[in-house]
Coordinates of C-alpha atoms and ligand atoms in Angstrom, one line a residue:
M1 CA 25.1 3.5 104.7
L2 CA 28.0 2.4 106.8
F3 CA 29.3 5.1 109.2
N4 CA 32.4 3.7 111.0
D5 CA 30.9 0.5 112.5
R6 CA 27.2 1.4 112.3
I7 CA 24.8 0.7 109.5
M8 CA 22.4 3.7 109.5
D9 CA 20.1 5.8 107.3
R10 CA 21.9 7.9 104.7
E11 CA 22.1 11.4 106.1
N12 CA 24.5 14.3 106.2
V13 CA 27.2 12.9 108.6
V14 CA 30.3 14.5 107.1
D15 CA 32.0 17.0 109.4
I16 CA 33.1 20.1 107.6
E17 CA 36.5 19.6 109.1
D18 CA 36.8 16.0 107.8
R19 CA 40.2 15.7 106.2
G20 CA 38.8 13.8 103.3
Y21 CA 36.4 16.7 102.6
Q22 CA 39.0 19.5 103.0
F23 CA 42.3 17.9 101.8
G24 CA 41.3 14.7 100.0
D25 CA 43.3 13.1 102.8
G26 CA 42.0 9.6 102.6
I27 CA 41.7 6.5 100.5
Y28 CA 38.8 4.6 98.8
E29 CA 37.7 1.6 97.0
V30 CA 34.9 0.8 94.5
I31 CA 33.8 -2.8 94.6
G32 CA 31.5 -4.5 92.0
V33 CA 28.5 -6.5 93.3
Y34 CA 27.0 -9.3 91.3
D35 CA 24.2 -11.7 92.4
G36 CA 24.3 -10.0 95.8
K37 CA 28.0 -10.7 96.3
P38 CA 31.0 -8.3 96.2
L39 CA 33.4 -9.4 93.5
M40 CA 37.1 -9.8 94.5
L41 CA 36.5 -8.3 97.9
D42 CA 39.7 -9.7 99.4
E43 CA 41.8 -8.1 96.7
H44 CA 40.1 -4.7 97.2
M45 CA 40.6 -4.9 101.0
E46 CA 44.3 -5.8 100.4
R47 CA 44.7 -2.8 98.1
L48 CA 43.0 -0.5 100.7
E49 CA 45.4 -1.7 103.4
R50 CA 48.3 -1.0 101.1
S51 CA 47.0 2.5 100.3
A52 CA 46.5 3.2 104.1
K53 CA 50.1 2.1 104.8
E54 CA 51.5 4.3 102.0
I55 CA 49.7 7.5 103.3
K56 CA 50.5 6.5 106.9
L57 CA 46.9 6.2 107.9
N58 CA 46.1 3.8 110.8
M59 CA 42.9 2.1 110.1
G60 CA 41.0 -0.6 112.0
L61 CA 40.8 -4.3 111.3
I62 CA 40.2 -5.2 107.7
D63 CA 38.3 -8.3 108.6
D64 CA 35.7 -6.3 110.5
L65 CA 35.4 -3.9 107.6
K66 CA 34.9 -6.7 105.2
T67 CA 32.1 -8.2 107.3
K68 CA 30.5 -4.8 107.6
L69 CA 30.5 -4.2 103.9
E70 CA 28.9 -7.6 103.3
E71 CA 26.2 -6.7 105.9
L72 CA 25.6 -3.4 104.1
V73 CA 25.1 -5.2 100.8
S74 CA 22.4 -7.4 102.4
A75 CA 20.8 -4.6 104.4
N76 CA 20.4 -2.7 101.1
N77 CA 19.2 -5.8 99.2
L78 CA 21.7 -5.0 96.6
E79 CA 21.7 -7.6 93.7
E80 CA 23.9 -5.7 91.2
G81 CA 25.8 -2.5 91.6
I82 CA 28.7 -1.1 93.4
I83 CA 29.9 -0.5 97.0
Y84 CA 31.7 2.8 97.4
M85 CA 33.8 3.1 100.6
Q86 CA 36.4 5.6 101.8
V87 CA 38.5 6.1 104.9
S88 CA 39.6 9.6 105.8
R89 CA 42.2 10.7 108.3
G90 CA 39.3 11.9 110.5
A91 CA 37.9 15.3 111.6
A92 CA 40.2 17.8 113.3
A93 CA 41.0 21.5 113.3
R94 CA 42.2 22.5 109.9
W95 CA 46.0 22.3 109.8
H96 CA 47.8 20.7 106.9
E97 CA 49.9 18.3 109.1
F98 CA 48.4 15.1 110.4
P99 CA 46.0 15.6 113.4
K100 CA 46.9 14.1 116.8
A101 CA 47.5 10.4 116.7
D102 CA 44.3 9.6 118.7
T103 CA 42.1 11.3 116.1
P104 CA 39.8 8.5 114.9
T105 CA 39.7 7.8 111.1
V106 CA 36.3 8.1 109.5
T107 CA 35.0 5.2 107.4
V108 CA 31.9 5.6 105.2
A109 CA 30.4 3.2 102.7
Y110 CA 27.2 3.1 100.6
T111 CA 25.9 1.0 97.8
R112 CA 24.4 2.0 94.4
A113 CA 22.3 -0.2 92.3
E114 CA 23.5 -0.4 88.7
N115 CA 22.5 -2.5 85.8
R116 CA 24.3 -2.6 82.5
T117 CA 21.8 -1.1 80.1
N118 CA 23.9 -0.4 77.0
N119 CA 26.2 -3.2 76.2
V120 CA 29.3 -1.1 75.7
E121 CA 31.5 -4.2 76.2
D122 CA 30.1 -5.7 73.1
Q123 CA 29.9 -2.5 71.0
G124 CA 33.1 -0.8 72.1
A125 CA 33.6 3.0 72.6
T126 CA 35.9 5.8 71.8
A127 CA 38.6 7.6 73.8
V128 CA 40.6 10.8 73.7
L129 CA 44.3 11.3 74.6
T130 CA 45.4 13.8 77.2
E131 CA 48.6 14.6 79.1
D132 CA 48.9 12.9 82.5
I133 CA 49.3 15.8 84.9
R134 CA 48.9 13.8 88.1
W135 CA 51.3 13.4 91.0
L136 CA 53.9 10.7 91.1
R137 CA 52.1 8.3 93.5
C138 CA 49.3 7.2 91.2
D139 CA 49.6 3.7 92.7
I140 CA 47.8 4.9 95.9
K141 CA 44.0 5.0 95.6
T142 CA 43.6 8.4 97.3
L143 CA 40.6 10.7 97.3
N144 CA 42.6 13.3 95.4
L145 CA 41.0 12.9 92.0
L146 CA 40.8 16.4 90.5
P147 CA 43.2 15.7 87.6
N148 CA 41.2 12.5 86.8
V149 CA 38.0 14.5 87.0
M150 CA 39.3 17.1 84.6
A151 CA 40.5 14.4 82.1
K152 CA 37.2 12.5 82.3
Q153 CA 35.3 15.7 81.6
E154 CA 37.4 16.3 78.5
A155 CA 36.5 12.8 77.3
V156 CA 32.8 13.4 77.9
E157 CA 32.8 16.7 76.1
H158 CA 34.2 14.8 73.1
G159 CA 31.5 12.1 73.4
A160 CA 34.2 9.6 74.5
I161 CA 34.1 7.0 77.3
E162 CA 37.6 7.7 78.6
A163 CA 40.6 9.9 78.5
I164 CA 43.8 7.9 77.9
L165 CA 46.7 9.6 79.8
H166 CA 50.3 9.9 78.6
R167 CA 53.4 11.3 80.2
G168 CA 55.3 12.6 77.2
E169 CA 55.4 9.7 74.8
I170 CA 54.5 7.0 77.3
V171 CA 50.9 5.9 77.8
T172 CA 50.2 5.4 81.5
E173 CA 46.5 4.5 82.1
A174 CA 43.2 6.2 81.7
S175 CA 41.3 8.7 84.0
A176 CA 39.5 5.9 85.8
S177 CA 40.7 2.6 84.2
N178 CA 43.7 0.8 83.0
V179 CA 44.7 0.5 79.3
F180 CA 45.8 -2.6 77.4
I181 CA 46.9 -2.8 73.8
V182 CA 47.3 -5.9 71.6
K183 CA 49.9 -6.1 68.9
D184 CA 50.6 -9.3 66.9
G185 CA 48.8 -11.4 69.4
T186 CA 50.6 -10.1 72.5
L187 CA 49.1 -7.8 75.1
Y188 CA 51.0 -4.8 76.6
T189 CA 50.0 -2.8 79.6
H190 CA 52.0 -0.3 81.7
P191 CA 53.9 -2.0 84.6
A192 CA 52.4 -1.7 88.1
D193 CA 54.7 1.1 89.4
N194 CA 54.1 4.5 90.8
Y195 CA 52.7 5.9 87.5
I196 CA 49.5 3.8 87.5
L197 CA 46.9 2.4 89.9
N198 CA 47.3 -1.4 89.8
G199 CA 43.6 -2.2 89.0
I200 CA 42.0 -5.2 90.5
T201 CA 40.4 -5.8 87.0
R202 CA 43.8 -5.4 85.4
R203 CA 45.3 -8.0 87.7
K204 CA 42.5 -10.4 87.0
I205 CA 42.9 -10.0 83.2
I206 CA 46.6 -10.8 83.5
Q207 CA 45.6 -14.0 85.4
L208 CA 42.9 -14.9 82.9
C209 CA 45.4 -14.4 80.0
E210 CA 47.8 -16.9 81.6
A211 CA 45.0 -19.5 81.6
L212 CA 44.2 -18.6 78.0
N213 CA 47.9 -18.9 76.9
L214 CA 48.0 -15.2 75.9
K215 CA 51.2 -13.4 76.5
V216 CA 51.0 -10.2 78.5
N217 CA 54.0 -7.9 78.7
E218 CA 53.8 -5.5 81.6
Q219 CA 56.0 -2.9 79.9
T220 CA 55.6 0.7 78.7
Y221 CA 54.4 1.6 75.2
T222 CA 54.2 4.9 73.4
V223 CA 51.3 6.9 72.1
D224 CA 52.3 5.9 68.5
E225 CA 52.3 2.2 69.5
L226 CA 48.8 2.7 71.0
L227 CA 47.5 4.3 67.8
D228 CA 49.2 1.6 65.8
A229 CA 47.8 -1.3 67.9
D230 CA 45.6 -4.1 66.5
E231 CA 43.3 -3.8 69.5
V232 CA 42.9 -1.5 72.5
F233 CA 40.8 -2.0 75.6
I234 CA 40.3 -0.4 79.0
S235 CA 39.5 -2.2 82.3
A236 CA 37.9 -1.1 85.6
T237 CA 35.5 -2.4 88.2
K238 CA 32.0 -2.7 86.9
L239 CA 33.0 -1.3 83.5
D240 CA 34.9 -4.6 83.2
V241 CA 36.5 -4.7 79.8
V242 CA 35.6 -2.2 77.1
P243 CA 37.0 -2.3 73.5
I244 CA 38.3 1.1 72.3
L245 CA 37.6 1.5 68.6
K246 CA 38.9 5.0 68.1
V247 CA 41.4 7.3 69.9
D248 CA 40.9 10.9 69.0
D249 CA 40.5 10.7 65.2
H250 CA 42.4 7.6 64.9
T251 CA 40.7 4.3 64.1
I252 CA 42.2 1.3 66.0
G253 CA 42.7 -1.9 63.9
N254 CA 39.6 -2.3 61.7
G255 CA 37.4 -0.2 63.9
E256 CA 35.6 -3.3 65.4
P257 CA 36.1 -5.0 68.8
G258 CA 39.1 -7.4 68.3
E259 CA 39.1 -11.1 68.7
I260 CA 41.4 -11.2 71.8
T261 CA 39.5 -8.4 73.5
K262 CA 36.2 -10.3 72.8
Q263 CA 37.8 -13.4 74.3
I264 CA 38.7 -11.5 77.5
V265 CA 35.3 -9.9 77.7
Q266 CA 33.8 -13.4 77.7
E267 CA 36.2 -14.8 80.3
F268 CA 35.6 -11.9 82.6
R269 CA 31.9 -12.4 82.4
S270 CA 32.3 -16.0 83.4
L271 CA 33.7 -14.8 86.8
Y272 CA 30.2 -13.8 88.0
Ligands
LIG301 N1 43.2 3.5 87.2 C1 42.5 4.5 87.8 C2 43.1 5.8 87.8 C3 41.3 4.2 88.4 O1 40.6 5.2 89.0 C4 40.7 2.9 88.4 C5 39.4 2.6 89.0 O2 38.7 3.5 89.4 C6 41.4 1.9 87.7 C7 42.7 2.2 87.1 C8 40.9 0.5 87.6 O3 41.0 -0.1 88.9 P1 40.0 -1.3 89.3 O4 40.1 -2.3 88.2 O5 40.6 -1.8 90.6 O6 38.6 -0.7 89.4

């Protein structure tokens, strides 16, 4: 694992007064690794920097971190899987306010080997709907994930891959992925504002659609529009693009992965 600037054996290095552990006071990234190379590492590092800025966390140089993460992947001989990394506001006596400015942040990272065993991207999956009860800064990738954890658990208890979240009538995203719908050949996805995390996979899909001459509207849509869509899919790192065939008891389109979704799955695969 990476602990600050050292690659070392994985051991219990977390201080019980680490602010990430006690308050969820920190930020993180999950980066896919294919053929021994982190995918879209620059984009992940840029988002990390932005998250740091938004929570007023002063972290070290991103270029150094990037190099360290690449070193970690080769030290672990990782061919396919993920890098998990987080930066917390450091360890200090437990008071809610920020610790003294000279308290060093704590950066940790490790890798996990993962192969895709069941081809969920080809087969599709189901989702459930649940109210989005998160705070109003979902654009920051912070360690505070309890509402996401609760939503995902609800999905799993219903045999579904994801919980699609809605604030009142408006669909925002899912517990750990972004949501796209397709209607009459046009894609719709919630705009990248404070209500969603602007996924790196989401951004890449929007770019790919431009090249494919597919129109993407970054605009809100309702739960009814989701249920009435021709196609629905979710996107996230390593999950990539997964067709959603059923939402609660509602079949989407003809209940099979749609043509546009299949095209995007193919295009995304060609990136690695
Ligand atoms: N939305 C949420 C809430 C997430 O947690 C994630 C990823 O974990 C995403 C969207 C997808 O982001 P990315 O494509 O960068 O993995």
